[in-house]
Short mmCIF file of C-alpha atoms in Angstrom, two decimals:
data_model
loop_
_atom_site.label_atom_id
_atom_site.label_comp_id
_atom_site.label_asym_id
_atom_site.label_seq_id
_atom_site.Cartn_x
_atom_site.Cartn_y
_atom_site.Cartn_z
CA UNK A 15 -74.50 40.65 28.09
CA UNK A 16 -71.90 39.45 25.37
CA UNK A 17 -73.43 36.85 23.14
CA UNK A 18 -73.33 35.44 19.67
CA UNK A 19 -77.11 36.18 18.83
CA UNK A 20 -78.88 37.63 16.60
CA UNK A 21 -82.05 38.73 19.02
CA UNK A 22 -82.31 37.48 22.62
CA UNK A 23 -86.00 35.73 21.12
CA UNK A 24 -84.35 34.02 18.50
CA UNK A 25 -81.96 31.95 20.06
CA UNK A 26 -83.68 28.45 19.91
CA UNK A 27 -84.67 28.78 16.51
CA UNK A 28 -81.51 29.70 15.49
CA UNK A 29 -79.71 27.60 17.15
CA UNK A 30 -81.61 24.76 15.76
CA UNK A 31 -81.49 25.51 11.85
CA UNK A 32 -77.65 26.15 12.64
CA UNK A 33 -77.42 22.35 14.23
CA UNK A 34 -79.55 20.98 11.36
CA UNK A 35 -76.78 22.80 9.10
CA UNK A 36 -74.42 21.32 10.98
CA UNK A 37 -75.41 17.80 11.19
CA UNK A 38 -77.14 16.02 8.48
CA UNK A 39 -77.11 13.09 10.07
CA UNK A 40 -80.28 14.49 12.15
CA UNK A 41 -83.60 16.31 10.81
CA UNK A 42 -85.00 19.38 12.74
CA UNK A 43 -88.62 20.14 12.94
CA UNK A 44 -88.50 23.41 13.03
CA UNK A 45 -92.06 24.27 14.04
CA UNK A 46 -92.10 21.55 16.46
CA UNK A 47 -88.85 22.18 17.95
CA UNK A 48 -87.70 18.38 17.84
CA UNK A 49 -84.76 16.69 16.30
CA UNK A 50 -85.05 13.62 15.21
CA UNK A 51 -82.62 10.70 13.63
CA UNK A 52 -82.49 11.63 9.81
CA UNK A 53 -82.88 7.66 9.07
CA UNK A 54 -85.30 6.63 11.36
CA UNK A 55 -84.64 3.31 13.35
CA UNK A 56 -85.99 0.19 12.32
CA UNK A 57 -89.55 -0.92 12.57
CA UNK A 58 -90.26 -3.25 15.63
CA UNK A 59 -87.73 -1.51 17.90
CA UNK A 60 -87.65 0.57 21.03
CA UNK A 61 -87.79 4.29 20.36
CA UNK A 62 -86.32 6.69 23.04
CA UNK A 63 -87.81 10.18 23.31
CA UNK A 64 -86.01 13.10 25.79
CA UNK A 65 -85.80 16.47 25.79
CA UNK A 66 -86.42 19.73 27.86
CA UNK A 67 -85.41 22.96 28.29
CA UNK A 68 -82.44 24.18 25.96
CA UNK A 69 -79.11 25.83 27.32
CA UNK A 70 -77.77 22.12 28.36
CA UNK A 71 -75.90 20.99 24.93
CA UNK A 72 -75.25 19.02 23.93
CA UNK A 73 -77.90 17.59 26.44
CA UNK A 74 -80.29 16.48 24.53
CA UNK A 75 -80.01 17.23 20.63
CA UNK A 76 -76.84 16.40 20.52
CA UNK A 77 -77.46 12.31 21.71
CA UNK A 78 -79.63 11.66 19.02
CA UNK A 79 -78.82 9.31 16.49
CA UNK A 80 -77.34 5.52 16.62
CA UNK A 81 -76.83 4.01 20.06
CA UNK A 82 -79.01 6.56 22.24
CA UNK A 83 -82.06 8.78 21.21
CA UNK A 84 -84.48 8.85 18.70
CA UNK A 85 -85.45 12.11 19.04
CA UNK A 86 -85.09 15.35 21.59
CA UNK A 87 -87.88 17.64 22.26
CA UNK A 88 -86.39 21.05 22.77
CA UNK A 89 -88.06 23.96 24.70
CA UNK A 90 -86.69 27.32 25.24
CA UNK A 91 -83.95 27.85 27.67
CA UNK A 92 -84.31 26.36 30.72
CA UNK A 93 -88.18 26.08 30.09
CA UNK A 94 -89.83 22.57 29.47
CA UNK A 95 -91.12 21.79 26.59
CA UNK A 96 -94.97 21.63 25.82
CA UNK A 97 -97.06 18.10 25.83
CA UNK A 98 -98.02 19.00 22.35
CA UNK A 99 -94.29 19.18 21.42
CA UNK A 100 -93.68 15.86 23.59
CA UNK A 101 -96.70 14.15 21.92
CA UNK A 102 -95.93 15.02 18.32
CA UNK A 103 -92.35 13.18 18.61
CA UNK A 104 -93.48 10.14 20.39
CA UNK A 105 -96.10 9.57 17.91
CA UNK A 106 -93.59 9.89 15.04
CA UNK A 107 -90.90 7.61 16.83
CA UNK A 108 -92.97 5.17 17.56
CA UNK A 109 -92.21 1.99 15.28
CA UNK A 110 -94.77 -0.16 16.74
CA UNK A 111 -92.32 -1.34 19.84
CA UNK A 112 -93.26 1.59 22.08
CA UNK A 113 -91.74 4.91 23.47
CA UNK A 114 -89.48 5.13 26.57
CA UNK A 115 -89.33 8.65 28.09
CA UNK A 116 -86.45 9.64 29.56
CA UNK A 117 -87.34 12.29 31.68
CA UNK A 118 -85.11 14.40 33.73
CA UNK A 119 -86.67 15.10 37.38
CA UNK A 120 -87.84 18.86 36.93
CA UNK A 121 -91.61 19.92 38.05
CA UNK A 122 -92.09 20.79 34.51
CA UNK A 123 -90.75 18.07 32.15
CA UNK A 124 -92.33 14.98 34.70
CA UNK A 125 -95.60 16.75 34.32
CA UNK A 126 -95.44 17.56 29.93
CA UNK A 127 -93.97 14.31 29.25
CA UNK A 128 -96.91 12.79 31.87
CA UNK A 129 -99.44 14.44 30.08
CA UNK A 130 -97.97 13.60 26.71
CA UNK A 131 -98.20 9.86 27.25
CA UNK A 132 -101.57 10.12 28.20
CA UNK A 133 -102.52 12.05 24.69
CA UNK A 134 -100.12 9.68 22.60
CA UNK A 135 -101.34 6.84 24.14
CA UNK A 136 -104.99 7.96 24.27
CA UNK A 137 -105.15 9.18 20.28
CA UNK A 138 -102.22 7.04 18.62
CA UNK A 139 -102.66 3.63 20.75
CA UNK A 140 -98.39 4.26 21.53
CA UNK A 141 -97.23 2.19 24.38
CA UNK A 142 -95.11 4.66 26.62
CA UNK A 143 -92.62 4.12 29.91
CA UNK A 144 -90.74 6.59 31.67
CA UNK A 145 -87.80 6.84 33.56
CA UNK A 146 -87.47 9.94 35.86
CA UNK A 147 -83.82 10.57 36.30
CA UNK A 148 -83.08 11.89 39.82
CA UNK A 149 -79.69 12.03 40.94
CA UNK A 150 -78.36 15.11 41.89
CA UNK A 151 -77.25 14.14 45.47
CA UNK A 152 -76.55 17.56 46.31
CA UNK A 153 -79.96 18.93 47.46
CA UNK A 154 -83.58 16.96 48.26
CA UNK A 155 -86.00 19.55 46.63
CA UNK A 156 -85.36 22.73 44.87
CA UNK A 157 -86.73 25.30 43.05
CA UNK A 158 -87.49 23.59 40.32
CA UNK A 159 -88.03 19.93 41.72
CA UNK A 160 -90.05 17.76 44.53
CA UNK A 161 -87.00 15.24 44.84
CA UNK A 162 -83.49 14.92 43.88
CA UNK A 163 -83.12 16.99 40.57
CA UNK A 164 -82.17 15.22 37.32
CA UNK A 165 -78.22 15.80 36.18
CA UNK A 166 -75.59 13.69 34.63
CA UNK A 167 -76.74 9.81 34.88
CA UNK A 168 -79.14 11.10 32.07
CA UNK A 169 -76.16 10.97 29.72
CA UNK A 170 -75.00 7.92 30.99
CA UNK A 171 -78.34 6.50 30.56
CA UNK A 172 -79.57 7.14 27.30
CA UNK A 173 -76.46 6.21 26.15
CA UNK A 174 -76.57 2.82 28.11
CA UNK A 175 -80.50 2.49 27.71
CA UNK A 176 -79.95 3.58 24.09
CA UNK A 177 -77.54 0.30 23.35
CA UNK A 178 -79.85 -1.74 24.81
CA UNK A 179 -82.41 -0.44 22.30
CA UNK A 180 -81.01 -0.93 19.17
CA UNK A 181 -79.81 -4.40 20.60
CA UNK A 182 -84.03 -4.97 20.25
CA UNK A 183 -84.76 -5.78 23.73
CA UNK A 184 -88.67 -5.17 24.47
CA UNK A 185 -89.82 -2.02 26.35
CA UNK A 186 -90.54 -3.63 29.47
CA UNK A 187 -86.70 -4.48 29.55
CA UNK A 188 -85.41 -1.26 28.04
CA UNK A 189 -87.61 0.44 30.94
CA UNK A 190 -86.22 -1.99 33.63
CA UNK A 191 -82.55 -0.99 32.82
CA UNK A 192 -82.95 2.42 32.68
CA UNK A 193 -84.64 2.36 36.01
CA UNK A 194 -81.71 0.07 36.99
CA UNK A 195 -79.13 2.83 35.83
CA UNK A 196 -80.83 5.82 37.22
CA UNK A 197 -80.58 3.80 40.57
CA UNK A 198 -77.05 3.43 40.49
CA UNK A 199 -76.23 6.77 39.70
CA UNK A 200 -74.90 10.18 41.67
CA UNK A 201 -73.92 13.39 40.75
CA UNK A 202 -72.91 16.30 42.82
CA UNK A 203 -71.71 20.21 41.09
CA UNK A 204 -70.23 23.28 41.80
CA UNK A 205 -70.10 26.76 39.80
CA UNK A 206 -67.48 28.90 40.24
CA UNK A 207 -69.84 31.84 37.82
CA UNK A 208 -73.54 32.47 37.50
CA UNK A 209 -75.37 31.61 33.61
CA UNK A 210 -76.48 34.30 31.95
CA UNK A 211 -80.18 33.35 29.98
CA UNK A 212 -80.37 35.65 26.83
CA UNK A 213 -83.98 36.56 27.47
CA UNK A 214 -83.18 37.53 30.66
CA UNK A 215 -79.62 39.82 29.97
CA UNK A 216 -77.90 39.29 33.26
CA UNK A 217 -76.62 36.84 35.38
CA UNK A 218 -79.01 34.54 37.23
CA UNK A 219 -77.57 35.29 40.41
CA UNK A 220 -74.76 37.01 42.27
CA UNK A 221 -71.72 35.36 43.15
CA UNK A 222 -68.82 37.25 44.53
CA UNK A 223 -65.54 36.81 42.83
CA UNK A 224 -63.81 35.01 45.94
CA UNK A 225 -66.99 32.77 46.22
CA UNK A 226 -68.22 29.29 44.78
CA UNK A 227 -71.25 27.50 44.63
CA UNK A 228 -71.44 23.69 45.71
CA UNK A 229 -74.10 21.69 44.82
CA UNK A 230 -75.38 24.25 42.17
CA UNK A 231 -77.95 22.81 39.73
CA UNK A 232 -77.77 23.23 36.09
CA UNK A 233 -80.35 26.22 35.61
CA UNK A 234 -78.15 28.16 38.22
CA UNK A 235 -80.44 26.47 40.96
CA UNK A 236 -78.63 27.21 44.60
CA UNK A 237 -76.78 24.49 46.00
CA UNK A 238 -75.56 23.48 49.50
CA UNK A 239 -73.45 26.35 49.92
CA UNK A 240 -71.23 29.09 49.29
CA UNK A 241 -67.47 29.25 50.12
CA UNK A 242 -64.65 31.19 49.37
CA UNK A 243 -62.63 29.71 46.35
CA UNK A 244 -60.61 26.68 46.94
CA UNK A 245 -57.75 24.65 45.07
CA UNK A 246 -59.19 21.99 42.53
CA UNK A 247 -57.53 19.25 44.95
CA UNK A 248 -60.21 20.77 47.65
CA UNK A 249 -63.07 21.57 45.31
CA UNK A 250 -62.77 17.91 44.16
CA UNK A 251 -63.05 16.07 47.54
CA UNK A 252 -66.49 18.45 47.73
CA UNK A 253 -67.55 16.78 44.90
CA UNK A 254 -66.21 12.96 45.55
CA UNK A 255 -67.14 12.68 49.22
CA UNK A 256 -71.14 13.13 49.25
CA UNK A 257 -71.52 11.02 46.10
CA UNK A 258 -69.52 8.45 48.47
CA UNK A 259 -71.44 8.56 51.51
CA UNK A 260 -74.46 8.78 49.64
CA UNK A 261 -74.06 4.82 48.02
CA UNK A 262 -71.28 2.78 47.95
CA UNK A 263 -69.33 2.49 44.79
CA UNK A 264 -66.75 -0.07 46.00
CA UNK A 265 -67.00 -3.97 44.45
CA UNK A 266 -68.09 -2.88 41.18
CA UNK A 267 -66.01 -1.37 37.98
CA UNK A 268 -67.73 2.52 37.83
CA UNK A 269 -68.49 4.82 34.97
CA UNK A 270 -66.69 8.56 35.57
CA UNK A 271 -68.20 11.39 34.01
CA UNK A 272 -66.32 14.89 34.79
CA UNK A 273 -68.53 17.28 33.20
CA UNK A 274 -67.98 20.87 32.38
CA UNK A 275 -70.98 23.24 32.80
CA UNK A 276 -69.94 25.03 29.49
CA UNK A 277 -67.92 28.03 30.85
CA UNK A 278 -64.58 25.89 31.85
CA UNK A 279 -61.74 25.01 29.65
CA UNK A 280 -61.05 22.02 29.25
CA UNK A 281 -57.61 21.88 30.94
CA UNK A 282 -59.51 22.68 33.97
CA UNK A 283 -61.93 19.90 33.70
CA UNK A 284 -58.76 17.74 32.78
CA UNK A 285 -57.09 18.82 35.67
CA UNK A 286 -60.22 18.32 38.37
CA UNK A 287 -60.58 14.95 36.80
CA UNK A 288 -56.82 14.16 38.09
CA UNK A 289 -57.74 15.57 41.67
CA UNK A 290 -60.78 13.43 41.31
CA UNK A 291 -59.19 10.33 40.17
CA UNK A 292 -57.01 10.40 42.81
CA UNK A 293 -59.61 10.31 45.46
CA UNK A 294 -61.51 7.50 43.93
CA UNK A 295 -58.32 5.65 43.89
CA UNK A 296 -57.96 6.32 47.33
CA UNK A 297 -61.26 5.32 48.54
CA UNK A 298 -61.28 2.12 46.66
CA UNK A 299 -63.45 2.79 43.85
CA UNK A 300 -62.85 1.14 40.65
CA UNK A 301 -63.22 3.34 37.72
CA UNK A 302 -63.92 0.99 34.31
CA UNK A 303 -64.27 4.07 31.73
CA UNK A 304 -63.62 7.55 32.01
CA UNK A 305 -65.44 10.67 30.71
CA UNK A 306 -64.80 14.16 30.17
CA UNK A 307 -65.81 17.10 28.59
CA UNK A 308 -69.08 19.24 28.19
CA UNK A 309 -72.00 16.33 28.00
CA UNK A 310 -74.71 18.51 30.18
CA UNK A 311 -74.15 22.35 30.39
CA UNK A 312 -75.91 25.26 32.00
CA UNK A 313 -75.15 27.79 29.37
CA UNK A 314 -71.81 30.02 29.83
CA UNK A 315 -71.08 28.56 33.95
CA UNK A 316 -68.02 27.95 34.96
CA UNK A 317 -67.78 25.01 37.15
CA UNK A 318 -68.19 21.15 36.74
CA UNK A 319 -69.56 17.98 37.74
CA UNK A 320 -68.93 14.99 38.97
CA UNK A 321 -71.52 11.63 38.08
CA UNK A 322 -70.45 8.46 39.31
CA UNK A 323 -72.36 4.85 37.75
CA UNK A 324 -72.16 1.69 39.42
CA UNK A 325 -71.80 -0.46 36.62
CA UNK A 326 -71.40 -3.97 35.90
CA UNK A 327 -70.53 -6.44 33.11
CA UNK A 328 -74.02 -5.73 31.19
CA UNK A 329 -73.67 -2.30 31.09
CA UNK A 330 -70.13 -1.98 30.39
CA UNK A 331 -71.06 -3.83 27.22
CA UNK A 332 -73.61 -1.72 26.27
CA UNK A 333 -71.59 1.39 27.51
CA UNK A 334 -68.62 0.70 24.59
CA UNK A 335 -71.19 -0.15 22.10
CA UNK A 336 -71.07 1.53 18.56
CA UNK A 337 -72.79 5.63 18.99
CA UNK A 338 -73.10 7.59 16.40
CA UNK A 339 -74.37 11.33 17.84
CA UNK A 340 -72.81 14.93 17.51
CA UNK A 341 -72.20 14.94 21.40
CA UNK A 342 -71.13 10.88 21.77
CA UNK A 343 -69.24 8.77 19.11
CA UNK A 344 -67.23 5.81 19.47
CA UNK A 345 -67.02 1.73 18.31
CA UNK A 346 -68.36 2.98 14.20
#
């Protein structure tokens, strides 16, 4: 295992004082492993609260700040965080408006952010909704999951869902839209390498040099298959054509996220978009605004992904709205 670390234990904590460094802008509880907005948001508004396990940056540290979160709970890599860590940041976020949780659909994080509502509700009197964000249309349970797992329409959303917030809609509305977005969202990967988790100090699985992954989840989870490599024109029609048959993006201007797992350059990913593009065009599907780069990783994999939104007028809006986060800035 190559790695810039300093001890295979270390890494969060580490990591975190060097993005607190990094980015004034945010403030790092270092015990707690949360980062929140350094100014916090005005009283009477929405707060939005997500988080898990770490190794996806700049999912979900990295969206905090104007536009989209007010605060990420981190836990180690690839391992949820605690309800006390949940708890602690949705009490402080909380400006009297209520919390939404935005909750990606692993086992783990649906049952520490459950039980953290409960506690932060129960001892601080904070109203809390949550979203579960399930759209990984490659697999219907996994290792890690009962359902569709929870992949790239989280970006989308908390960046749409976070607009919408600061706009000072109610939480009854912020949690309608995000339910509305999650809804209207697919995603489908592919790795072409395994991750390697520092604790761990070797690949999280085998895959043979000739060989890809499709439908690969974003803690190395298996996928649909295995095949021998392909050109990107290939790989990307094993990407575009189950988000296709799965709902029907035609009739309505779409959101096009072409994400790199962290281990592909970005000529690649600039390249697959192109293939992908094409095949959209092709098929009839409208795409309003284009996005890509590393948004939701799985550590050092190479490979990508592919998250389509249905969109409309309302959330294009909100979509070019002013953000102001390390991972997401545009319109201030």
């Amino acid at each position: 295992m190559k790695k810039l670390i300093n001890t295979p234990d270390g890494v969060l904590a580490d990591s975190l004082a060097g993005y607190a460094a990094a980015h004034p802008e945010v403030r790092v509880d270092p015990v707690n492993r949360i980062v929140y907005r350094a100014t916090p948001k005005e009283a009477g508004k929405v707060a939005l609260l997500s988080g898990g396990g770490s190794g996806h940056e700049p999912l979900h540290g990295g969206y905090v700040g104007l536009g989209m979160l007010d605060a990420a709970v981190a836990g180690e890599v690839f391992t949820s965080p605690t309800p006390d860590q949940v708890q602690e940041a949705t009490k402080t976020v909380d400006t009297g408006a209520g919390v939404l949780h935005i909750v990606k659909n692993y086992t783990g994080d649906v049952m520490n952010f459950d039980m953290a509502s409960e506690l932060a509700a129960a001892e601080a009197g904070v109203q809390v909704e949550t979203v579960v964000v399930a759209d990984d249309v490659a697999v219907q349970d996994s290792l890690y999951t009962a359902g569709r797992r929870g992949v790239g329409t989280t970006v989308l959303l908390e960046k749409i869902v976070g607009a919408a917030a600061e706009e000072g809609r109610d939480l009854a509305s912020v949690a309608s839209l995000a339910r509305r977005v999650n809804d209207a969202g697919r995603s489908m990967g592919m790795a072409l390498t395994s991750c390697t988790v520092p604790a761990a100090g070797k690949p999280t699985f085998d895959l043979p040099d000739d060989q890809m992954e499709i439908g690969i989840g974003i803690h190395g989870e298996p996928g649909r298959h295995r095949q021998d490599l392909a050109p990107a024109s290939e790989i990307a029609q094993l990407l575009v054509e189950p988000i296709l048959a799965d709902l029907d993006f035609t009739g309505a201007p779409v959101i096009a996220m072409l994400n790199g797992m962290g281990g592909s350059p970005l000529i690649e990913l600039y390249l697959m978009y192109g293939e992908v593009a094409k095949l959209l065009s092709a098929a009839g599907v409208t795409v309003a605004r284009p996005l890509v780069g590393n948004y939701i990783t799985s550590l050092d994999m190479a490979g990508c992904s592919l998250t389509l939104l249905k969109a409309d007028d309302e959330i294009l809006k909100l979509w070019d709205a002013p953000v102001v986060t390390p991972g997401l800035r545009w319109g201030a």
